[in-house]
PDB file of C-alpha atoms in Angstrom:
ATOM      1  CA  UNK A   9    -243.560 -27.946-144.613  1.00  0.00           C
ATOM      2  CA  UNK A  10    -246.598 -26.788-144.192  1.00  0.00           C
ATOM      3  CA  UNK A  11    -248.277 -23.249-144.260  1.00  0.00           C
ATOM      4  CA  UNK A  12    -252.151 -22.799-144.160  1.00  0.00           C
ATOM      5  CA  UNK A  13    -254.785 -19.447-144.704  1.00  0.00           C
ATOM      6  CA  UNK A  14    -257.769 -18.637-144.425  1.00  0.00           C
ATOM      7  CA  UNK A  15    -259.983 -16.500-145.902  1.00  0.00           C
ATOM      8  CA  UNK A  16    -263.797 -15.752-145.027  1.00  0.00           C
ATOM      9  CA  UNK A  17    -266.228 -14.485-147.796  1.00  0.00           C
ATOM     10  CA  UNK A  18    -268.248 -12.691-145.851  1.00  0.00           C
ATOM     11  CA  UNK A  19    -265.861 -10.634-144.095  1.00  0.00           C
ATOM     12  CA  UNK A  20    -266.640  -7.157-145.428  1.00  0.00           C
ATOM     13  CA  UNK A  21    -262.764  -6.978-146.510  1.00  0.00           C
ATOM     14  CA  UNK A  22    -263.112  -9.903-149.190  1.00  0.00           C
ATOM     15  CA  UNK A  23    -266.003  -7.888-150.829  1.00  0.00           C
ATOM     16  CA  UNK A  24    -265.822  -6.988-154.427  1.00  0.00           C
ATOM     17  CA  UNK A  25    -264.471  -3.838-155.481  1.00  0.00           C
ATOM     18  CA  UNK A  26    -263.258  -3.576-152.351  1.00  0.00           C
ATOM     19  CA  UNK A  27    -259.359  -4.033-153.668  1.00  0.00           C
ATOM     20  CA  UNK A  28    -257.283  -1.342-155.333  1.00  0.00           C
ATOM     21  CA  UNK A  29    -257.758  -0.712-158.687  1.00  0.00           C
ATOM     22  CA  UNK A  30    -254.345  -2.161-159.215  1.00  0.00           C
ATOM     23  CA  UNK A  31    -254.845  -5.079-156.690  1.00  0.00           C
ATOM     24  CA  UNK A  32    -255.102  -8.113-159.788  1.00  0.00           C
ATOM     25  CA  UNK A  33    -251.901  -7.066-161.558  1.00  0.00           C
ATOM     26  CA  UNK A  34    -249.933  -6.692-158.456  1.00  0.00           C
ATOM     27  CA  UNK A  35    -250.083 -10.033-156.718  1.00  0.00           C
ATOM     28  CA  UNK A  36    -251.769 -12.274-159.860  1.00  0.00           C
ATOM     29  CA  UNK A  37    -249.526 -14.036-162.370  1.00  0.00           C
ATOM     30  CA  UNK A  38    -250.306 -13.497-166.363  1.00  0.00           C
ATOM     31  CA  UNK A  39    -252.364 -16.796-165.972  1.00  0.00           C
ATOM     32  CA  UNK A  40    -253.864 -16.303-162.866  1.00  0.00           C
ATOM     33  CA  UNK A  41    -255.283 -13.685-164.203  1.00  0.00           C
ATOM     34  CA  UNK A  42    -256.339 -15.874-167.570  1.00  0.00           C
ATOM     35  CA  UNK A  43    -257.589 -17.663-164.531  1.00  0.00           C
ATOM     36  CA  UNK A  44    -259.272 -14.751-162.553  1.00  0.00           C
ATOM     37  CA  UNK A  45    -261.100 -13.140-166.458  1.00  0.00           C
ATOM     38  CA  UNK A  46    -262.866 -16.476-167.424  1.00  0.00           C
ATOM     39  CA  UNK A  47    -264.279 -17.388-164.150  1.00  0.00           C
ATOM     40  CA  UNK A  48    -267.679 -17.395-163.257  1.00  0.00           C
ATOM     41  CA  UNK A  49    -267.122 -15.616-159.873  1.00  0.00           C
ATOM     42  CA  UNK A  50    -264.032 -14.225-160.858  1.00  0.00           C
ATOM     43  CA  UNK A  51    -263.650 -12.736-156.488  1.00  0.00           C
ATOM     44  CA  UNK A  52    -264.205 -15.986-154.992  1.00  0.00           C
ATOM     45  CA  UNK A  53    -261.560 -16.621-156.757  1.00  0.00           C
ATOM     46  CA  UNK A  54    -259.272 -13.689-155.663  1.00  0.00           C
ATOM     47  CA  UNK A  55    -259.401 -15.242-152.953  1.00  0.00           C
ATOM     48  CA  UNK A  56    -258.870 -18.695-153.108  1.00  0.00           C
ATOM     49  CA  UNK A  57    -256.136 -17.706-155.211  1.00  0.00           C
ATOM     50  CA  UNK A  58    -254.588 -15.394-152.274  1.00  0.00           C
ATOM     51  CA  UNK A  59    -254.682 -18.244-149.626  1.00  0.00           C
ATOM     52  CA  UNK A  60    -253.608 -20.563-151.750  1.00  0.00           C
ATOM     53  CA  UNK A  61    -250.161 -17.905-151.949  1.00  0.00           C
ATOM     54  CA  UNK A  62    -249.911 -17.140-148.601  1.00  0.00           C
ATOM     55  CA  UNK A  63    -249.917 -20.758-147.584  1.00  0.00           C
ATOM     56  CA  UNK A  64    -247.179 -21.235-149.813  1.00  0.00           C
ATOM     57  CA  UNK A  65    -245.277 -18.419-148.906  1.00  0.00           C
ATOM     58  CA  UNK A  66    -246.171 -19.195-145.418  1.00  0.00           C
ATOM     59  CA  UNK A  67    -244.540 -23.528-145.519  1.00  0.00           C
ATOM     60  CA  UNK A  68    -241.320 -22.493-147.902  1.00  0.00           C
ATOM     61  CA  UNK A  69    -240.524 -19.297-145.387  1.00  0.00           C
ATOM     62  CA  UNK A  70    -240.257 -22.158-142.784  1.00  0.00           C
ATOM     63  CA  UNK A  71    -237.961 -24.137-144.634  1.00  0.00           C
ATOM     64  CA  UNK A  72    -236.543 -21.045-145.851  1.00  0.00           C
ATOM     65  CA  UNK A  73    -236.964 -18.156-143.525  1.00  0.00           C
ATOM     66  CA  UNK A  74    -235.569 -15.699-145.689  1.00  0.00           C
ATOM     67  CA  UNK A  75    -238.064 -16.640-148.290  1.00  0.00           C
ATOM     68  CA  UNK A  76    -239.824 -12.446-149.789  1.00  0.00           C
ATOM     69  CA  UNK A  77    -243.473 -12.910-150.647  1.00  0.00           C
ATOM     70  CA  UNK A  78    -243.743 -12.007-153.661  1.00  0.00           C
ATOM     71  CA  UNK A  79    -247.021 -12.612-154.667  1.00  0.00           C
ATOM     72  CA  UNK A  80    -247.017 -12.978-158.105  1.00  0.00           C
ATOM     73  CA  UNK A  81    -244.335 -15.493-158.054  1.00  0.00           C
ATOM     74  CA  UNK A  82    -246.130 -17.700-156.126  1.00  0.00           C
ATOM     75  CA  UNK A  83    -247.781 -18.857-159.497  1.00  0.00           C
ATOM     76  CA  UNK A  84    -251.126 -21.062-158.835  1.00  0.00           C
ATOM     77  CA  UNK A  85    -252.079 -24.053-160.596  1.00  0.00           C
ATOM     78  CA  UNK A  86    -255.568 -26.015-159.718  1.00  0.00           C
ATOM     79  CA  UNK A  87    -258.181 -28.108-161.141  1.00  0.00           C
ATOM     80  CA  UNK A  88    -261.485 -27.956-160.901  1.00  0.00           C
ATOM     81  CA  UNK A  89    -261.108 -30.210-157.390  1.00  0.00           C
ATOM     82  CA  UNK A  90    -259.453 -27.050-156.687  1.00  0.00           C
ATOM     83  CA  UNK A  91    -256.186 -29.594-155.651  1.00  0.00           C
ATOM     84  CA  UNK A  92    -252.908 -28.320-157.156  1.00  0.00           C
ATOM     85  CA  UNK A  93    -249.158 -26.947-157.536  1.00  0.00           C
ATOM     86  CA  UNK A  94    -247.326 -23.500-156.349  1.00  0.00           C
ATOM     87  CA  UNK A  95    -244.072 -22.811-158.812  1.00  0.00           C
ATOM     88  CA  UNK A  96    -242.080 -20.146-156.534  1.00  0.00           C
ATOM     89  CA  UNK A  97    -238.935 -20.400-159.423  1.00  0.00           C
ATOM     90  CA  UNK A  98    -237.668 -23.261-159.116  1.00  0.00           C
ATOM     91  CA  UNK A  99    -239.404 -24.049-155.727  1.00  0.00           C
ATOM     92  CA  UNK A 100    -242.548 -26.640-156.004  1.00  0.00           C
ATOM     93  CA  UNK A 101    -245.530 -27.150-153.255  1.00  0.00           C
ATOM     94  CA  UNK A 102    -248.613 -28.950-153.386  1.00  0.00           C
ATOM     95  CA  UNK A 103    -251.462 -27.009-152.548  1.00  0.00           C
ATOM     96  CA  UNK A 104    -254.579 -28.315-151.370  1.00  0.00           C
ATOM     97  CA  UNK A 105    -258.374 -25.788-151.835  1.00  0.00           C
ATOM     98  CA  UNK A 106    -261.376 -27.271-148.971  1.00  0.00           C
ATOM     99  CA  UNK A 107    -264.564 -25.014-149.663  1.00  0.00           C
ATOM    100  CA  UNK A 108    -267.163 -24.815-146.519  1.00  0.00           C
ATOM    101  CA  UNK A 109    -269.804 -21.782-147.064  1.00  0.00           C
ATOM    102  CA  UNK A 110    -267.874 -18.498-146.572  1.00  0.00           C
ATOM    103  CA  UNK A 111    -264.517 -19.888-145.791  1.00  0.00           C
ATOM    104  CA  UNK A 112    -262.195 -20.783-148.230  1.00  0.00           C
ATOM    105  CA  UNK A 113    -259.257 -23.080-146.822  1.00  0.00           C
ATOM    106  CA  UNK A 114    -255.513 -23.413-148.157  1.00  0.00           C
ATOM    107  CA  UNK A 115    -252.847 -25.967-147.144  1.00  0.00           C
ATOM    108  CA  UNK A 116    -249.752 -26.159-149.371  1.00  0.00           C
ATOM    109  CA  UNK A 117    -246.839 -28.674-148.178  1.00  0.00           C
ATOM    110  CA  UNK A 118    -243.545 -29.015-149.068  1.00  0.00           C
ATOM    111  CA  UNK A 119    -240.943 -31.928-147.589  1.00  0.00           C
ATOM    112  CA  UNK A 120    -238.245 -34.052-148.470  1.00  0.00           C
ATOM    113  CA  UNK A 121    -239.473 -36.349-146.579  1.00  0.00           C
ATOM    114  CA  UNK A 122    -243.061 -38.468-146.582  1.00  0.00           C
ATOM    115  CA  UNK A 123    -245.814 -37.359-144.110  1.00  0.00           C
ATOM    116  CA  UNK A 124    -249.097 -37.248-143.340  1.00  0.00           C
ATOM    117  CA  UNK A 125    -251.625 -34.036-142.687  1.00  0.00           C
ATOM    118  CA  UNK A 126    -254.902 -33.166-140.718  1.00  0.00           C
ATOM    119  CA  UNK A 127    -256.717 -29.910-141.195  1.00  0.00           C
ATOM    120  CA  UNK A 128    -259.657 -28.552-139.973  1.00  0.00           C
ATOM    121  CA  UNK A 129    -261.623 -24.869-139.868  1.00  0.00           C
ATOM    122  CA  UNK A 130    -263.861 -24.365-137.685  1.00  0.00           C
ATOM    123  CA  UNK A 131    -266.061 -21.206-137.744  1.00  0.00           C
ATOM    124  CA  UNK A 132    -266.926 -19.125-134.908  1.00  0.00           C
ATOM    125  CA  UNK A 133    -269.438 -16.765-133.188  1.00  0.00           C
ATOM    126  CA  UNK A 134    -267.769 -13.057-132.528  1.00  0.00           C
ATOM    127  CA  UNK A 135    -269.445 -10.731-128.804  1.00  0.00           C
ATOM    128  CA  UNK A 136    -270.488  -8.019-130.764  1.00  0.00           C
ATOM    129  CA  UNK A 137    -268.469  -5.628-131.395  1.00  0.00           C
ATOM    130  CA  UNK A 138    -268.524  -2.058-129.499  1.00  0.00           C
ATOM    131  CA  UNK A 139    -265.209  -0.550-128.784  1.00  0.00           C
ATOM    132  CA  UNK A 140    -261.873  -1.003-130.730  1.00  0.00           C
ATOM    133  CA  UNK A 141    -260.943  -2.683-127.554  1.00  0.00           C
ATOM    134  CA  UNK A 142    -263.560  -5.263-128.541  1.00  0.00           C
ATOM    135  CA  UNK A 143    -261.885  -5.473-131.473  1.00  0.00           C
ATOM    136  CA  UNK A 144    -258.800  -6.486-130.087  1.00  0.00           C
ATOM    137  CA  UNK A 145    -260.277  -8.699-128.103  1.00  0.00           C
ATOM    138  CA  UNK A 146    -261.720 -10.576-131.178  1.00  0.00           C
ATOM    139  CA  UNK A 147    -258.686 -10.774-132.917  1.00  0.00           C
ATOM    140  CA  UNK A 148    -257.461 -12.426-129.611  1.00  0.00           C
ATOM    141  CA  UNK A 149    -260.862 -14.824-128.817  1.00  0.00           C
ATOM    142  CA  UNK A 150    -259.544 -15.767-132.782  1.00  0.00           C
ATOM    143  CA  UNK A 151    -256.113 -17.111-132.734  1.00  0.00           C
ATOM    144  CA  UNK A 152    -257.070 -18.914-128.873  1.00  0.00           C
ATOM    145  CA  UNK A 153    -259.826 -20.402-130.833  1.00  0.00           C
ATOM    146  CA  UNK A 154    -257.621 -21.863-134.075  1.00  0.00           C
ATOM    147  CA  UNK A 155    -255.555 -23.330-131.111  1.00  0.00           C
ATOM    148  CA  UNK A 156    -257.876 -24.913-129.373  1.00  0.00           C
ATOM    149  CA  UNK A 157    -259.583 -26.765-132.390  1.00  0.00           C
ATOM    150  CA  UNK A 158    -255.839 -28.027-133.715  1.00  0.00           C
ATOM    151  CA  UNK A 159    -254.735 -29.151-129.883  1.00  0.00           C
ATOM    152  CA  UNK A 160    -258.859 -30.692-130.129  1.00  0.00           C
ATOM    153  CA  UNK A 161    -258.870 -32.478-133.061  1.00  0.00           C
ATOM    154  CA  UNK A 162    -254.529 -33.265-133.363  1.00  0.00           C
ATOM    155  CA  UNK A 163    -255.129 -35.166-130.441  1.00  0.00           C
ATOM    156  CA  UNK A 164    -258.650 -37.082-130.996  1.00  0.00           C
ATOM    157  CA  UNK A 165    -256.627 -38.324-133.938  1.00  0.00           C
ATOM    158  CA  UNK A 166    -253.914 -39.387-132.165  1.00  0.00           C
ATOM    159  CA  UNK A 167    -256.309 -40.859-130.007  1.00  0.00           C
ATOM    160  CA  UNK A 168    -254.296 -39.058-127.450  1.00  0.00           C
ATOM    161  CA  UNK A 169    -255.438 -36.991-124.313  1.00  0.00           C
ATOM    162  CA  UNK A 170    -255.795 -33.712-125.217  1.00  0.00           C
ATOM    163  CA  UNK A 171    -254.002 -32.416-122.011  1.00  0.00           C
ATOM    164  CA  UNK A 172    -250.942 -33.862-123.450  1.00  0.00           C
ATOM    165  CA  UNK A 173    -250.621 -31.178-126.179  1.00  0.00           C
ATOM    166  CA  UNK A 174    -249.653 -27.518-125.730  1.00  0.00           C
ATOM    167  CA  UNK A 175    -248.642 -25.051-128.238  1.00  0.00           C
ATOM    168  CA  UNK A 176    -245.320 -22.623-128.130  1.00  0.00           C
ATOM    169  CA  UNK A 177    -244.362 -20.130-130.549  1.00  0.00           C
ATOM    170  CA  UNK A 178    -240.995 -18.745-131.482  1.00  0.00           C
ATOM    171  CA  UNK A 179    -241.499 -15.764-133.407  1.00  0.00           C
ATOM    172  CA  UNK A 180    -244.594 -16.078-135.300  1.00  0.00           C
ATOM    173  CA  UNK A 181    -244.329 -19.939-135.865  1.00  0.00           C
ATOM    174  CA  UNK A 182    -246.079 -22.522-133.945  1.00  0.00           C
ATOM    175  CA  UNK A 183    -244.781 -25.291-132.046  1.00  0.00           C
ATOM    176  CA  UNK A 184    -246.459 -28.426-131.274  1.00  0.00           C
ATOM    177  CA  UNK A 185    -245.956 -29.629-128.059  1.00  0.00           C
ATOM    178  CA  UNK A 186    -246.024 -33.182-126.318  1.00  0.00           C
ATOM    179  CA  UNK A 187    -245.337 -33.705-122.763  1.00  0.00           C
ATOM    180  CA  UNK A 188    -243.535 -30.926-122.356  1.00  0.00           C
ATOM    181  CA  UNK A 189    -241.418 -31.293-125.661  1.00  0.00           C
ATOM    182  CA  UNK A 190    -241.291 -30.749-128.824  1.00  0.00           C
ATOM    183  CA  UNK A 191    -242.944 -32.954-132.198  1.00  0.00           C
ATOM    184  CA  UNK A 192    -241.223 -32.858-135.674  1.00  0.00           C
ATOM    185  CA  UNK A 193    -244.447 -31.791-136.484  1.00  0.00           C
ATOM    186  CA  UNK A 194    -244.697 -29.195-138.071  1.00  0.00           C
ATOM    187  CA  UNK A 195    -248.101 -27.123-137.042  1.00  0.00           C
ATOM    188  CA  UNK A 196    -249.384 -23.827-139.425  1.00  0.00           C
ATOM    189  CA  UNK A 197    -252.605 -22.087-137.658  1.00  0.00           C
ATOM    190  CA  UNK A 198    -255.130 -19.297-138.882  1.00  0.00           C
ATOM    191  CA  UNK A 199    -258.271 -17.166-138.559  1.00  0.00           C
ATOM    192  CA  UNK A 200    -260.025 -14.477-140.894  1.00  0.00           C
ATOM    193  CA  UNK A 201    -263.112 -12.979-139.743  1.00  0.00           C
ATOM    194  CA  UNK A 202    -265.414 -15.812-138.588  1.00  0.00           C
ATOM    195  CA  UNK A 203    -263.871 -18.663-138.959  1.00  0.00           C
ATOM    196  CA  UNK A 204    -260.473 -20.610-137.657  1.00  0.00           C
ATOM    197  CA  UNK A 205    -258.042 -23.036-138.950  1.00  0.00           C
ATOM    198  CA  UNK A 206    -255.682 -24.692-138.750  1.00  0.00           C
ATOM    199  CA  UNK A 207    -253.437 -27.585-140.945  1.00  0.00           C
ATOM    200  CA  UNK A 208    -250.603 -30.074-138.708  1.00  0.00           C
ATOM    201  CA  UNK A 209    -248.210 -32.453-140.946  1.00  0.00           C
ATOM    202  CA  UNK A 210    -246.606 -35.354-138.958  1.00  0.00           C
ATOM    203  CA  UNK A 211    -243.278 -37.094-140.573  1.00  0.00           C
ATOM    204  CA  UNK A 212    -243.476 -40.777-141.305  1.00  0.00           C
ATOM    205  CA  UNK A 213    -240.069 -42.144-140.100  1.00  0.00           C
ATOM    206  CA  UNK A 214    -238.144 -44.471-141.231  1.00  0.00           C
ATOM    207  CA  UNK A 215    -239.347 -44.420-144.441  1.00  0.00           C
ATOM    208  CA  UNK A 216    -237.052 -42.686-147.302  1.00  0.00           C
ATOM    209  CA  UNK A 217    -240.302 -41.759-150.889  1.00  0.00           C
ATOM    210  CA  UNK A 218    -238.400 -39.341-151.874  1.00  0.00           C
ATOM    211  CA  UNK A 219    -239.789 -39.749-155.137  1.00  0.00           C
ATOM    212  CA  UNK A 220    -243.443 -41.193-154.634  1.00  0.00           C
ATOM    213  CA  UNK A 221    -244.127 -39.027-152.044  1.00  0.00           C
ATOM    214  CA  UNK A 222    -246.069 -36.123-154.381  1.00  0.00           C
ATOM    215  CA  UNK A 223    -248.620 -38.437-154.913  1.00  0.00           C
ATOM    216  CA  UNK A 224    -249.022 -40.270-152.184  1.00  0.00           C
ATOM    217  CA  UNK A 225    -248.949 -38.578-149.019  1.00  0.00           C
ATOM    218  CA  UNK A 226    -251.953 -38.717-147.486  1.00  0.00           C
ATOM    219  CA  UNK A 227    -254.355 -36.021-146.607  1.00  0.00           C
ATOM    220  CA  UNK A 228    -257.083 -35.393-144.470  1.00  0.00           C
ATOM    221  CA  UNK A 229    -259.262 -32.787-142.636  1.00  0.00           C
ATOM    222  CA  UNK A 230    -262.244 -32.060-141.377  1.00  0.00           C
ATOM    223  CA  UNK A 231    -264.583 -28.277-141.396  1.00  0.00           C
ATOM    224  CA  UNK A 232    -266.808 -28.174-139.031  1.00  0.00           C
TER     225      UNK A 232
ATOM    226  CA  UNK B  24    -241.125  16.339-147.730  1.00  0.00           C
ATOM    227  CA  UNK B  25    -240.111  15.781-144.791  1.00  0.00           C
ATOM    228  CA  UNK B  26    -240.089  12.154-142.322  1.00  0.00           C
ATOM    229  CA  UNK B  27    -243.034  14.562-139.812  1.00  0.00           C
ATOM    230  CA  UNK B  28    -244.864  14.595-143.314  1.00  0.00           C
ATOM    231  CA  UNK B  29    -244.723  11.008-144.332  1.00  0.00           C
ATOM    232  CA  UNK B  30    -244.692   9.358-141.609  1.00  0.00           C
ATOM    233  CA  UNK B  31    -248.279  11.349-141.172  1.00  0.00           C
ATOM    234  CA  UNK B  32    -249.424  10.691-143.908  1.00  0.00           C
ATOM    235  CA  UNK B  33    -248.652   7.005-143.757  1.00  0.00           C
ATOM    236  CA  UNK B  34    -251.145   6.762-141.309  1.00  0.00           C
ATOM    237  CA  UNK B  35    -253.837   8.614-142.821  1.00  0.00           C
ATOM    238  CA  UNK B  36    -253.616   6.071-145.369  1.00  0.00           C
ATOM    239  CA  UNK B  37    -253.392   3.123-143.288  1.00  0.00           C
ATOM    240  CA  UNK B  38    -256.091   4.577-140.949  1.00  0.00           C
ATOM    241  CA  UNK B  39    -258.267   2.851-142.814  1.00  0.00           C
ATOM    242  CA  UNK B  40    -257.126  -1.255-142.731  1.00  0.00           C
ATOM    243  CA  UNK B  41    -256.894  -0.713-139.448  1.00  0.00           C
ATOM    244  CA  UNK B  42    -258.639  -2.788-136.525  1.00  0.00           C
ATOM    245  CA  UNK B  43    -257.347  -2.327-133.796  1.00  0.00           C
ATOM    246  CA  UNK B  44    -257.651   1.246-133.325  1.00  0.00           C
ATOM    247  CA  UNK B  45    -256.098   1.215-129.562  1.00  0.00           C
ATOM    248  CA  UNK B  46    -252.575   1.206-131.284  1.00  0.00           C
ATOM    249  CA  UNK B  47    -253.363   3.407-134.193  1.00  0.00           C
ATOM    250  CA  UNK B  48    -254.213   6.321-130.818  1.00  0.00           C
ATOM    251  CA  UNK B  49    -250.888   5.594-129.903  1.00  0.00           C
ATOM    252  CA  UNK B  50    -248.396   4.865-132.967  1.00  0.00           C
ATOM    253  CA  UNK B  51    -245.455   5.156-132.953  1.00  0.00           C
ATOM    254  CA  UNK B  52    -242.014   4.494-135.436  1.00  0.00           C
ATOM    255  CA  UNK B  53    -242.144   0.945-133.630  1.00  0.00           C
ATOM    256  CA  UNK B  54    -245.613  -0.086-133.745  1.00  0.00           C
ATOM    257  CA  UNK B  55    -246.342  -2.679-135.928  1.00  0.00           C
ATOM    258  CA  UNK B  56    -248.187  -2.987-139.122  1.00  0.00           C
ATOM    259  CA  UNK B  57    -249.388  -6.564-139.026  1.00  0.00           C
ATOM    260  CA  UNK B  58    -249.221  -7.717-135.037  1.00  0.00           C
ATOM    261  CA  UNK B  59    -249.988  -4.729-133.457  1.00  0.00           C
ATOM    262  CA  UNK B  60    -252.641  -2.461-136.180  1.00  0.00           C
ATOM    263  CA  UNK B  61    -254.013  -6.258-137.120  1.00  0.00           C
ATOM    264  CA  UNK B  62    -254.261  -5.140-140.772  1.00  0.00           C
ATOM    265  CA  UNK B  63    -254.693  -7.791-142.651  1.00  0.00           C
ATOM    266  CA  UNK B  64    -252.106  -9.365-144.998  1.00  0.00           C
ATOM    267  CA  UNK B  65    -253.897  -8.759-148.272  1.00  0.00           C
ATOM    268  CA  UNK B  66    -254.626  -5.202-146.866  1.00  0.00           C
ATOM    269  CA  UNK B  67    -251.294  -4.694-146.994  1.00  0.00           C
ATOM    270  CA  UNK B  68    -251.251  -4.868-150.533  1.00  0.00           C
ATOM    271  CA  UNK B  69    -254.156  -2.163-151.022  1.00  0.00           C
ATOM    272  CA  UNK B  70    -251.501  -0.011-148.056  1.00  0.00           C
ATOM    273  CA  UNK B  71    -248.952  -0.417-150.784  1.00  0.00           C
ATOM    274  CA  UNK B  72    -250.378   0.654-154.115  1.00  0.00           C
ATOM    275  CA  UNK B  73    -251.984   3.367-152.002  1.00  0.00           C
ATOM    276  CA  UNK B  74    -247.904   4.884-150.500  1.00  0.00           C
ATOM    277  CA  UNK B  75    -247.020   4.703-154.441  1.00  0.00           C
ATOM    278  CA  UNK B  76    -249.625   6.328-155.563  1.00  0.00           C
ATOM    279  CA  UNK B  77    -249.561   9.215-152.682  1.00  0.00           C
ATOM    280  CA  UNK B  78    -246.097   9.626-152.685  1.00  0.00           C
ATOM    281  CA  UNK B  79    -245.293   8.900-156.888  1.00  0.00           C
ATOM    282  CA  UNK B  80    -243.230   6.464-156.114  1.00  0.00           C
ATOM    283  CA  UNK B  81    -242.381   2.577-156.851  1.00  0.00           C
ATOM    284  CA  UNK B  82    -241.980  -0.455-153.947  1.00  0.00           C
ATOM    285  CA  UNK B  83    -241.345  -3.375-155.307  1.00  0.00           C
ATOM    286  CA  UNK B  84    -241.391  -6.505-153.772  1.00  0.00           C
ATOM    287  CA  UNK B  85    -239.240  -6.860-151.586  1.00  0.00           C
ATOM    288  CA  UNK B  86    -239.342  -3.869-150.538  1.00  0.00           C
ATOM    289  CA  UNK B  87    -242.145  -4.881-149.097  1.00  0.00           C
ATOM    290  CA  UNK B  88    -241.283  -7.428-147.669  1.00  0.00           C
ATOM    291  CA  UNK B  89    -238.905  -5.396-144.815  1.00  0.00           C
ATOM    292  CA  UNK B  90    -241.567  -3.185-143.893  1.00  0.00           C
ATOM    293  CA  UNK B  91    -242.378  -4.685-140.245  1.00  0.00           C
ATOM    294  CA  UNK B  92    -243.550  -1.733-138.878  1.00  0.00           C
ATOM    295  CA  UNK B  93    -244.892   2.362-139.761  1.00  0.00           C
ATOM    296  CA  UNK B  94    -241.056   3.786-139.298  1.00  0.00           C
ATOM    297  CA  UNK B  95    -239.923   0.699-142.148  1.00  0.00           C
ATOM    298  CA  UNK B  96    -242.775   2.502-143.906  1.00  0.00           C
ATOM    299  CA  UNK B  97    -241.466   6.001-143.678  1.00  0.00           C
ATOM    300  CA  UNK B  98    -237.803   5.174-143.438  1.00  0.00           C
ATOM    301  CA  UNK B  99    -238.355   3.176-147.441  1.00  0.00           C
ATOM    302  CA  UNK B 100    -240.711   5.882-148.512  1.00  0.00           C
ATOM    303  CA  UNK B 101    -238.047   8.458-147.621  1.00  0.00           C
ATOM    304  CA  UNK B 102    -235.628   7.019-149.365  1.00  0.00           C
ATOM    305  CA  UNK B 103    -237.392   6.695-152.002  1.00  0.00           C
ATOM    306  CA  UNK B 104    -238.335  10.240-152.456  1.00  0.00           C
ATOM    307  CA  UNK B 105    -234.466  10.790-152.184  1.00  0.00           C
TER     308      UNK B 105
END
């Protein structure tokens, strides 16, 4: 299973000081608040940690739909390369963060079988917003662009025709279709501000390497 | 505090975080906070903290997880106020 999340650091919602004074206390574990306290750019790190928590929640929720998103219980531990883990009680996710300019893209995976992951993000241009109706249209446009980015890059990586792929939703969960049938891949879409992203995880059949999966599963992605 | 008063205060708290003003103009108890009003999930944390401040209550994350609609938020606050 996997989840991904995007945060646009250029979006006004993420500006420094724009949160409730108790936001950090409410969202972050003590170890994470210590990371923020010694980080040279706490605003950037705040949203990196948030994106990782969100992506881990999306991954775990797919495995167990009753999973509660209690942010401080999703404890993030990242190395300087922004690879790391999220620990949620007895659960454990791998996490990877890609930064491209103002775009924070987090991918979290949790699996019992070996799999490989494809991910990507893209900056999009919004039409100028003149009314609230425009604002709603922008949100719909971003959702559509995230779908298109995923389908284009998955088709390219799998060397199949884009028209063979589609995405359907059951509730909030997107599913990748090939020639109209659901695949075994897990797909996650995200957008925020002027950025869209996706991550897709493909199980590798007939391979049982559960003991080694954490260190050996390949991860690849592109950022545009 | 009655339900109508709570509802009006909830809408006032949500308003700065709402991206879909059309949905806000026709808001009802059934309006979905994330899907309809397009409140960002991180801003939902700020909303919950403001609920705590304004209504002088404590809301834990298990409670927050059950809140999808404006009506859910009103019912939760009403239950906390006893």
